[in-house]
mmCIF file of N, CA and C in Angstrom:
data_model
loop_
_atom_site.group_PDB
_atom_site.id
_atom_site.type_symbol
_atom_site.label_atom_id
_atom_site.label_comp_id
_atom_site.label_asym_id
_atom_site.label_seq_id
_atom_site.Cartn_x
_atom_site.Cartn_y
_atom_site.Cartn_z
ATOM 1 N N VAL A 107 60.563 112.688 90.714
ATOM 2 C CA VAL A 107 61.382 111.749 90.335
ATOM 3 C C VAL A 107 61.786 111.300 91.827
ATOM 4 N N GLN A 108 61.789 109.912 91.948
ATOM 5 C CA GLN A 108 61.936 109.086 93.133
ATOM 6 C C GLN A 108 62.487 107.724 92.731
ATOM 7 N N LEU A 109 63.661 107.586 93.642
ATOM 8 C CA LEU A 109 64.108 105.807 93.081
ATOM 9 C C LEU A 109 64.502 105.399 94.508
ATOM 10 N N VAL A 110 64.095 104.319 94.684
ATOM 11 C CA VAL A 110 64.428 103.627 95.958
ATOM 12 C C VAL A 110 64.669 102.050 96.096
ATOM 13 N N GLU A 111 65.762 101.989 96.460
ATOM 14 C CA GLU A 111 66.499 100.522 96.519
ATOM 15 C C GLU A 111 66.006 99.908 97.453
ATOM 16 N N SER A 112 65.904 98.655 97.473
ATOM 17 C CA SER A 112 66.203 97.573 98.496
ATOM 18 C C SER A 112 66.889 96.411 97.923
ATOM 19 N N GLY A 113 66.878 95.495 98.879
ATOM 20 C CA GLY A 113 67.282 93.979 98.507
ATOM 21 C C GLY A 113 68.631 93.704 99.322
ATOM 22 N N GLY A 114 69.295 94.883 99.640
ATOM 23 C CA GLY A 114 70.845 94.775 100.101
ATOM 24 C C GLY A 114 70.641 93.886 101.713
ATOM 25 N N GLY A 115 72.010 93.293 101.948
ATOM 26 C CA GLY A 115 71.871 92.759 103.134
ATOM 27 C C GLY A 115 73.469 91.845 103.343
ATOM 28 N N SER A 116 73.367 91.067 103.973
ATOM 29 C CA SER A 116 74.848 90.237 104.224
ATOM 30 C C SER A 116 74.874 88.709 103.757
ATOM 31 N N VAL A 117 75.505 88.728 102.889
ATOM 32 C CA VAL A 117 76.024 87.309 102.371
ATOM 33 C C VAL A 117 77.253 86.844 102.628
ATOM 34 N N GLN A 118 77.345 85.228 102.269
ATOM 35 C CA GLN A 118 79.092 85.163 102.504
ATOM 36 C C GLN A 118 79.178 84.920 101.165
ATOM 37 N N ALA A 119 81.011 84.872 100.579
ATOM 38 C CA ALA A 119 81.053 84.824 99.299
ATOM 39 C C ALA A 119 80.634 83.520 98.812
ATOM 40 N N GLY A 120 80.151 83.743 97.102
ATOM 41 C CA GLY A 120 79.634 82.999 96.435
ATOM 42 C C GLY A 120 78.211 83.014 96.636
ATOM 43 N N GLY A 121 77.269 83.865 97.203
ATOM 44 C CA GLY A 121 76.128 83.967 97.449
ATOM 45 C C GLY A 121 75.544 84.530 96.465
ATOM 46 N N SER A 122 74.091 85.165 96.531
ATOM 47 C CA SER A 122 73.421 85.733 95.628
ATOM 48 C C SER A 122 72.603 86.767 96.169
ATOM 49 N N LEU A 123 72.472 88.073 95.532
ATOM 50 C CA LEU A 123 71.477 88.824 96.321
ATOM 51 C C LEU A 123 70.556 89.586 94.868
ATOM 52 N N ILE A 124 69.674 90.008 95.148
ATOM 53 C CA ILE A 124 68.968 91.111 94.348
ATOM 54 C C ILE A 124 68.432 92.236 94.754
ATOM 55 N N LEU A 125 68.603 93.031 93.920
ATOM 56 C CA LEU A 125 68.474 94.571 94.194
ATOM 57 C C LEU A 125 67.404 95.220 93.443
ATOM 58 N N SER A 126 66.626 95.578 94.093
ATOM 59 C CA SER A 126 65.497 96.359 93.003
ATOM 60 C C SER A 126 65.643 97.965 93.281
ATOM 61 N N CYS A 127 65.153 98.828 92.481
ATOM 62 C CA CYS A 127 65.006 99.841 92.340
ATOM 63 C C CYS A 127 63.469 100.494 91.781
ATOM 64 N N ALA A 128 62.936 100.683 92.682
ATOM 65 C CA ALA A 128 61.420 101.202 92.467
ATOM 66 C C ALA A 128 61.492 102.666 92.356
ATOM 67 N N THR A 129 60.999 103.165 90.853
ATOM 68 C CA THR A 129 61.117 104.392 90.380
ATOM 69 C C THR A 129 59.535 105.191 90.369
ATOM 70 N N SER A 130 59.809 106.359 90.537
ATOM 71 C CA SER A 130 58.453 107.372 89.894
ATOM 72 C C SER A 130 58.911 108.068 89.436
ATOM 73 N N GLY A 131 57.960 108.640 88.310
ATOM 74 C CA GLY A 131 58.208 110.122 87.506
ATOM 75 C C GLY A 131 59.425 109.605 86.417
ATOM 76 N N LEU A 132 59.570 108.573 86.180
ATOM 77 C CA LEU A 132 59.972 108.265 85.206
ATOM 78 C C LEU A 132 59.703 107.305 83.818
ATOM 79 N N THR A 133 60.309 108.025 82.535
ATOM 80 C CA THR A 133 59.629 107.299 81.636
ATOM 81 C C THR A 133 61.120 106.212 81.161
ATOM 82 N N PHE A 134 60.404 104.946 81.166
ATOM 83 C CA PHE A 134 61.547 103.905 81.046
ATOM 84 C C PHE A 134 61.358 103.994 79.387
ATOM 85 N N GLY A 135 63.125 104.134 79.092
ATOM 86 C CA GLY A 135 63.179 104.380 77.269
ATOM 87 C C GLY A 135 63.508 105.521 77.049
ATOM 88 N N LYS A 136 63.042 106.469 77.821
ATOM 89 C CA LYS A 136 63.568 107.571 77.825
ATOM 90 C C LYS A 136 64.893 108.203 78.640
ATOM 91 N N ILE A 137 64.982 107.515 79.363
ATOM 92 C CA ILE A 137 66.524 107.731 80.346
ATOM 93 C C ILE A 137 66.706 106.624 80.921
ATOM 94 N N ALA A 138 68.271 106.804 80.504
ATOM 95 C CA ALA A 138 69.424 105.889 81.228
ATOM 96 C C ALA A 138 69.102 105.769 82.795
ATOM 97 N N ILE A 139 69.435 104.676 83.334
ATOM 98 C CA ILE A 139 69.400 103.873 84.418
ATOM 99 C C ILE A 139 70.410 103.049 84.627
ATOM 100 N N GLY A 140 70.656 103.379 85.816
ATOM 101 C CA GLY A 140 71.960 102.574 86.421
ATOM 102 C C GLY A 140 72.064 102.228 87.696
ATOM 103 N N TRP A 141 73.215 101.503 88.164
ATOM 104 C CA TRP A 141 73.818 101.007 89.060
ATOM 105 C C TRP A 141 74.811 101.294 89.676
ATOM 106 N N PHE A 142 75.256 102.428 90.692
ATOM 107 C CA PHE A 142 76.585 102.575 91.186
ATOM 108 C C PHE A 142 76.658 102.155 92.304
ATOM 109 N N ARG A 143 77.983 102.063 92.523
ATOM 110 C CA ARG A 143 78.505 101.233 94.253
ATOM 111 C C ARG A 143 79.438 102.155 94.818
ATOM 112 N N GLN A 144 79.524 102.250 96.338
ATOM 113 C CA GLN A 144 80.911 103.377 96.760
ATOM 114 C C GLN A 144 80.860 102.469 98.043
ATOM 115 N N VAL A 145 82.414 102.551 98.149
ATOM 116 C CA VAL A 145 82.907 101.773 99.509
ATOM 117 C C VAL A 145 83.339 103.379 100.119
ATOM 118 N N PRO A 146 83.256 103.546 101.350
ATOM 119 C CA PRO A 146 83.868 104.808 101.931
ATOM 120 C C PRO A 146 85.065 104.965 101.837
ATOM 121 N N GLY A 147 85.659 105.973 101.487
ATOM 122 C CA GLY A 147 87.067 106.394 101.137
ATOM 123 C C GLY A 147 87.807 106.057 99.822
ATOM 124 N N LYS A 148 86.917 105.414 98.852
ATOM 125 C CA LYS A 148 86.955 105.147 97.756
ATOM 126 C C LYS A 148 86.333 105.567 96.491
ATOM 127 N N GLU A 149 86.777 105.915 95.501
ATOM 128 C CA GLU A 149 85.894 106.196 94.213
ATOM 129 C C GLU A 149 84.778 105.529 94.037
ATOM 130 N N GLN A 150 83.633 106.154 93.596
ATOM 131 C CA GLN A 150 82.545 105.349 92.955
ATOM 132 C C GLN A 150 82.849 104.846 91.475
ATOM 133 N N GLU A 151 81.791 103.407 91.409
ATOM 134 C CA GLU A 151 81.749 102.909 90.488
ATOM 135 C C GLU A 151 80.653 102.393 89.699
ATOM 136 N N GLY A 152 80.626 102.598 88.430
ATOM 137 C CA GLY A 152 79.340 102.205 87.926
ATOM 138 C C GLY A 152 79.489 100.834 87.538
ATOM 139 N N VAL A 153 78.486 100.190 88.082
ATOM 140 C CA VAL A 153 78.115 98.677 88.012
ATOM 141 C C VAL A 153 77.748 98.005 86.859
ATOM 142 N N ALA A 154 76.794 98.747 86.419
ATOM 143 C CA ALA A 154 75.562 98.471 85.378
ATOM 144 C C ALA A 154 74.658 99.427 85.236
ATOM 145 N N CYS A 155 74.489 99.306 83.476
ATOM 146 C CA CYS A 155 73.463 100.506 83.113
ATOM 147 C C CYS A 155 72.714 100.084 81.817
ATOM 148 N N ILE A 156 71.626 100.464 81.829
ATOM 149 C CA ILE A 156 70.825 100.666 80.657
ATOM 150 C C ILE A 156 70.809 102.014 79.836
ATOM 151 N N SER A 157 71.248 101.529 78.571
ATOM 152 C CA SER A 157 71.229 102.696 77.804
ATOM 153 C C SER A 157 69.967 103.163 77.206
ATOM 154 N N ASN A 158 69.711 104.807 77.193
ATOM 155 C CA ASN A 158 68.725 105.254 76.419
ATOM 156 C C ASN A 158 68.931 105.059 75.102
ATOM 157 N N GLU A 159 69.876 105.291 74.823
ATOM 158 C CA GLU A 159 70.655 105.496 73.423
ATOM 159 C C GLU A 159 70.388 104.566 72.660
ATOM 160 N N ASP A 160 70.920 103.058 72.977
ATOM 161 C CA ASP A 160 70.884 101.860 71.893
ATOM 162 C C ASP A 160 70.484 100.704 72.778
ATOM 163 N N ALA A 161 69.491 101.135 73.661
ATOM 164 C CA ALA A 161 68.887 100.168 74.365
ATOM 165 C C ALA A 161 70.131 98.779 75.134
ATOM 166 N N ASN A 162 71.173 98.914 74.881
ATOM 167 C CA ASN A 162 72.211 98.023 75.154
ATOM 168 C C ASN A 162 72.401 97.990 76.903
ATOM 169 N N THR A 163 72.800 96.955 77.337
ATOM 170 C CA THR A 163 73.168 97.132 79.040
ATOM 171 C C THR A 163 74.757 96.971 79.104
ATOM 172 N N TYR A 164 75.219 97.660 80.158
ATOM 173 C CA TYR A 164 76.690 98.083 79.976
ATOM 174 C C TYR A 164 77.189 97.436 81.251
ATOM 175 N N TYR A 165 78.343 96.594 81.649
ATOM 176 C CA TYR A 165 78.872 96.392 82.744
ATOM 177 C C TYR A 165 80.002 96.610 83.314
ATOM 178 N N LEU A 166 80.296 96.768 84.203
ATOM 179 C CA LEU A 166 81.801 97.215 85.161
ATOM 180 C C LEU A 166 82.618 95.555 84.675
ATOM 181 N N ASP A 167 83.856 95.548 84.040
ATOM 182 C CA ASP A 167 84.504 94.473 83.718
ATOM 183 C C ASP A 167 84.436 93.537 84.695
ATOM 184 N N SER A 168 84.633 94.027 86.198
ATOM 185 C CA SER A 168 84.957 92.944 87.353
ATOM 186 C C SER A 168 83.566 92.017 87.733
ATOM 187 N N VAL A 169 82.262 92.934 87.211
ATOM 188 C CA VAL A 169 81.287 91.993 87.394
ATOM 189 C C VAL A 169 80.714 91.252 86.186
ATOM 190 N N LYS A 170 80.961 91.501 84.898
ATOM 191 C CA LYS A 170 80.496 90.542 83.686
ATOM 192 C C LYS A 170 80.795 89.229 84.331
ATOM 193 N N GLY A 171 79.283 88.959 83.693
ATOM 194 C CA GLY A 171 79.243 87.048 83.993
ATOM 195 C C GLY A 171 78.616 86.811 85.245
ATOM 196 N N ARG A 172 78.746 87.823 86.300
ATOM 197 C CA ARG A 172 78.335 87.616 87.793
ATOM 198 C C ARG A 172 76.856 88.480 87.821
ATOM 199 N N PHE A 173 76.740 89.426 87.466
ATOM 200 C CA PHE A 173 75.959 90.541 87.360
ATOM 201 C C PHE A 173 74.908 90.797 86.646
ATOM 202 N N THR A 174 73.626 90.952 86.551
ATOM 203 C CA THR A 174 72.794 90.889 85.480
ATOM 204 C C THR A 174 71.711 91.900 85.785
ATOM 205 N N MET A 175 71.530 93.098 84.797
ATOM 206 C CA MET A 175 70.590 94.047 85.274
ATOM 207 C C MET A 175 69.521 94.046 84.238
ATOM 208 N N THR A 176 68.361 94.106 85.085
ATOM 209 C CA THR A 176 67.007 94.438 84.142
ATOM 210 C C THR A 176 65.802 95.015 84.294
ATOM 211 N N SER A 177 65.382 95.374 83.534
ATOM 212 C CA SER A 177 63.872 96.390 83.783
ATOM 213 C C SER A 177 62.987 96.136 83.723
ATOM 214 N N ASP A 178 61.821 96.146 84.350
ATOM 215 C CA ASP A 178 60.335 95.933 84.090
ATOM 216 C C ASP A 178 59.380 97.355 84.103
ATOM 217 N N SER A 179 59.336 97.449 82.803
ATOM 218 C CA SER A 179 58.767 98.825 82.799
ATOM 219 C C SER A 179 57.080 99.273 83.291
ATOM 220 N N ALA A 180 56.626 97.632 83.163
ATOM 221 C CA ALA A 180 55.197 97.901 83.713
ATOM 222 C C ALA A 180 55.322 98.032 85.117
ATOM 223 N N LYS A 181 56.482 97.876 85.945
ATOM 224 C CA LYS A 181 56.637 97.963 87.463
ATOM 225 C C LYS A 181 57.668 99.305 87.584
ATOM 226 N N ASN A 182 57.900 100.026 86.701
ATOM 227 C CA ASN A 182 58.820 101.122 86.922
ATOM 228 C C ASN A 182 59.790 100.567 87.914
ATOM 229 N N THR A 183 60.540 99.937 87.438
ATOM 230 C CA THR A 183 61.512 99.020 88.473
ATOM 231 C C THR A 183 62.580 98.340 87.817
ATOM 232 N N VAL A 184 63.755 98.660 87.742
ATOM 233 C CA VAL A 184 65.169 97.910 87.689
ATOM 234 C C VAL A 184 65.395 96.807 88.641
ATOM 235 N N TYR A 185 66.174 96.104 88.457
ATOM 236 C CA TYR A 185 66.812 95.025 89.185
ATOM 237 C C TYR A 185 68.112 94.683 89.188
ATOM 238 N N LEU A 186 68.880 94.511 90.075
ATOM 239 C CA LEU A 186 70.808 94.136 89.717
ATOM 240 C C LEU A 186 70.390 92.484 90.517
ATOM 241 N N ARG A 187 70.474 91.338 89.814
ATOM 242 C CA ARG A 187 70.862 90.143 90.172
ATOM 243 C C ARG A 187 72.387 90.352 90.462
ATOM 244 N N MET A 188 72.749 89.670 91.529
ATOM 245 C CA MET A 188 74.138 89.529 91.465
ATOM 246 C C MET A 188 74.716 88.081 92.237
ATOM 247 N N ASN A 189 75.643 87.480 91.115
ATOM 248 C CA ASN A 189 75.816 85.843 91.630
ATOM 249 C C ASN A 189 77.466 85.828 91.835
ATOM 250 N N GLY A 190 77.475 85.044 92.924
ATOM 251 C CA GLY A 190 78.821 84.583 92.916
ATOM 252 C C GLY A 190 79.661 86.008 93.759
ATOM 253 N N LEU A 191 78.790 86.181 94.325
ATOM 254 C CA LEU A 191 79.486 87.871 95.301
ATOM 255 C C LEU A 191 80.651 87.715 95.850
ATOM 256 N N LYS A 192 81.316 88.650 95.729
ATOM 257 C CA LYS A 192 82.947 88.406 96.284
ATOM 258 C C LYS A 192 83.005 89.660 97.475
ATOM 259 N N PRO A 193 83.795 89.427 98.313
ATOM 260 C CA PRO A 193 83.980 90.613 99.223
ATOM 261 C C PRO A 193 84.720 91.608 98.799
ATOM 262 N N GLU A 194 85.205 92.084 97.813
ATOM 263 C CA GLU A 194 85.206 93.149 96.901
ATOM 264 C C GLU A 194 83.807 93.637 96.373
ATOM 265 N N ASP A 195 82.823 92.971 96.434
ATOM 266 C CA ASP A 195 81.079 93.463 96.018
ATOM 267 C C ASP A 195 80.997 94.738 96.945
ATOM 268 N N THR A 196 81.688 94.256 98.407
ATOM 269 C CA THR A 196 80.977 95.231 99.529
ATOM 270 C C THR A 196 80.891 96.227 99.337
ATOM 271 N N ALA A 197 79.730 97.385 99.343
ATOM 272 C CA ALA A 197 79.546 98.224 99.059
ATOM 273 C C ALA A 197 77.896 98.688 99.058
ATOM 274 N N THR A 198 77.676 100.279 99.027
ATOM 275 C CA THR A 198 76.575 100.602 98.953
ATOM 276 C C THR A 198 76.150 101.218 97.632
ATOM 277 N N TYR A 199 75.025 100.564 97.249
ATOM 278 C CA TYR A 199 74.874 100.557 95.872
ATOM 279 C C TYR A 199 73.638 101.305 95.649
ATOM 280 N N TYR A 200 73.677 102.100 94.774
ATOM 281 C CA TYR A 200 72.686 103.434 94.623
ATOM 282 C C TYR A 200 72.376 102.980 93.320
ATOM 283 N N CYS A 201 70.985 103.156 93.120
ATOM 284 C CA CYS A 201 70.252 103.274 91.703
ATOM 285 C C CYS A 201 70.307 104.843 91.114
ATOM 286 N N ALA A 202 70.505 105.025 89.958
ATOM 287 C CA ALA A 202 70.871 106.292 89.484
ATOM 288 C C ALA A 202 70.218 106.584 88.180
ATOM 289 N N ALA A 203 69.652 107.752 87.740
ATOM 290 C CA ALA A 203 69.079 107.992 86.444
ATOM 291 C C ALA A 203 69.371 109.360 85.926
ATOM 292 N N ASP A 204 69.493 109.353 84.664
ATOM 293 C CA ASP A 204 69.712 110.556 84.042
ATOM 294 C C ASP A 204 69.530 110.552 82.327
ATOM 295 N N VAL A 205 68.836 111.679 81.746
ATOM 296 C CA VAL A 205 68.441 111.467 80.503
ATOM 297 C C VAL A 205 70.074 111.546 79.769
ATOM 298 N N LEU A 206 71.262 112.101 80.119
ATOM 299 C CA LEU A 206 72.314 112.018 79.089
ATOM 300 C C LEU A 206 73.344 111.175 79.840
ATOM 301 N N LEU A 207 72.890 110.295 80.799
ATOM 302 C CA LEU A 207 73.808 109.222 81.399
ATOM 303 C C LEU A 207 74.531 108.515 80.240
ATOM 304 N N PRO A 208 75.756 108.721 80.174
ATOM 305 C CA PRO A 208 76.717 107.782 78.843
ATOM 306 C C PRO A 208 76.948 106.719 79.789
ATOM 307 N N CYS A 209 76.174 105.326 79.348
ATOM 308 C CA CYS A 209 76.423 104.227 80.012
ATOM 309 C C CYS A 209 77.718 103.499 79.470
ATOM 310 N N ALA A 210 78.365 103.774 78.627
ATOM 311 C CA ALA A 210 79.596 103.012 78.563
ATOM 312 C C ALA A 210 80.278 103.783 79.506
ATOM 313 N N ARG A 211 80.570 105.137 79.237
ATOM 314 C CA ARG A 211 81.207 105.612 80.121
ATOM 315 C C ARG A 211 81.229 105.543 81.863
ATOM 316 N N ALA A 212 79.989 105.496 82.065
ATOM 317 C CA ALA A 212 79.540 105.090 83.599
ATOM 318 C C ALA A 212 80.510 103.907 84.013
ATOM 319 N N VAL A 213 80.327 102.825 83.070
ATOM 320 C CA VAL A 213 80.953 101.593 83.944
ATOM 321 C C VAL A 213 82.675 101.368 83.534
ATOM 322 N N ALA A 214 82.827 102.646 82.748
ATOM 323 C CA ALA A 214 84.580 102.915 82.961
ATOM 324 C C ALA A 214 84.866 103.808 83.649
ATOM 325 N N GLY A 215 84.608 104.371 84.551
ATOM 326 C CA GLY A 215 84.914 105.044 85.499
ATOM 327 C C GLY A 215 84.859 106.478 84.968
ATOM 328 N N ALA A 216 84.386 106.991 83.888
ATOM 329 C CA ALA A 216 84.814 108.262 83.279
ATOM 330 C C ALA A 216 83.721 108.990 82.953
ATOM 331 N N ILE A 217 82.683 109.497 84.511
ATOM 332 C CA ILE A 217 81.922 110.360 84.591
ATOM 333 C C ILE A 217 81.972 110.793 86.022
ATOM 334 N N ASN A 218 81.183 112.112 86.003
ATOM 335 C CA ASN A 218 81.236 112.705 87.436
ATOM 336 C C ASN A 218 79.762 112.004 88.176
ATOM 337 N N TYR A 219 79.837 110.984 88.656
ATOM 338 C CA TYR A 219 78.877 110.146 89.558
ATOM 339 C C TYR A 219 77.881 111.291 90.059
ATOM 340 N N ASP A 220 78.544 112.364 90.876
ATOM 341 C CA ASP A 220 77.851 113.109 91.602
ATOM 342 C C ASP A 220 77.047 114.075 90.844
ATOM 343 N N ALA A 221 77.172 114.237 89.648
ATOM 344 C CA ALA A 221 76.570 114.848 88.618
ATOM 345 C C ALA A 221 74.758 114.274 88.057
ATOM 346 N N VAL A 222 74.806 113.061 88.511
ATOM 347 C CA VAL A 222 73.737 112.225 87.616
ATOM 348 C C VAL A 222 72.518 113.214 88.402
ATOM 349 N N ASP A 223 71.567 113.498 87.676
ATOM 350 C CA ASP A 223 70.260 113.872 87.752
ATOM 351 C C ASP A 223 69.653 113.326 89.049
ATOM 352 N N TYR A 224 69.312 111.693 89.267
ATOM 353 C CA TYR A 224 68.681 111.408 90.105
ATOM 354 C C TYR A 224 69.177 110.032 90.708
ATOM 355 N N ARG A 225 68.996 109.968 91.854
ATOM 356 C CA ARG A 225 69.511 108.588 92.478
ATOM 357 C C ARG A 225 68.919 108.487 93.805
ATOM 358 N N GLY A 226 69.194 107.010 93.936
ATOM 359 C CA GLY A 226 68.256 106.891 95.556
ATOM 360 C C GLY A 226 69.395 107.326 96.492
ATOM 361 N N LYS A 227 69.142 106.453 97.993
ATOM 362 C CA LYS A 227 69.364 107.081 98.861
ATOM 363 C C LYS A 227 70.499 105.889 99.588
ATOM 364 N N GLY A 228 70.161 104.746 98.284
ATOM 365 C CA GLY A 228 71.526 103.046 98.626
ATOM 366 C C GLY A 228 70.983 102.004 99.489
ATOM 367 N N THR A 229 71.166 100.858 99.551
ATOM 368 C CA THR A 229 71.134 99.654 99.749
ATOM 369 C C THR A 229 72.698 99.261 100.274
ATOM 370 N N LEU A 230 73.184 98.742 101.378
ATOM 371 C CA LEU A 230 74.059 98.182 101.535
ATOM 372 C C LEU A 230 74.336 96.669 101.599
ATOM 373 N N VAL A 231 75.127 96.481 100.590
ATOM 374 C CA VAL A 231 75.652 94.920 100.475
ATOM 375 C C VAL A 231 76.727 94.532 101.212
ATOM 376 N N THR A 232 76.721 93.595 102.069
ATOM 377 C CA THR A 232 78.060 93.285 102.815
ATOM 378 C C THR A 232 78.249 91.453 102.249
ATOM 379 N N VAL A 233 79.462 91.406 101.720
ATOM 380 C CA VAL A 233 79.792 90.115 101.385
ATOM 381 C C VAL A 233 81.127 89.655 102.524
ATOM 382 N N SER A 234 80.952 88.442 103.029
ATOM 383 C CA SER A 234 81.917 88.234 103.940
ATOM 384 C C SER A 234 82.721 86.938 103.392
ATOM 385 N N SER A 235 83.639 86.959 103.548
ATOM 386 C CA SER A 235 84.657 85.819 103.238
ATOM 387 C C SER A 235 84.737 84.768 104.375
#
């Protein structure tokens, strides 16, 4: 299994970015896939997650209405469209997947993010004020 993120970069506050996560070795629909983020010295956060239990997409409260996670099973790729970026969104964003990933809990800060089965190396997003 491989997860490879791309699309990070530097933007000004209010700007937009689209992150991509190209996957291999996964079966979409049978595994939950999420986006996590981390700032050095701070706790990881679950930003968005597509559940394999109910097919719903869950979001961290602070990104609702600004971020949208989608998946393209034909391309084995998931995306995170980020609009209205704020300096507090600055972080390394990781794509992660696990058959048993509980998405509702993942975006509520209630899982061990390091225990997720598969994750990429991350892509850095920097938002300047």
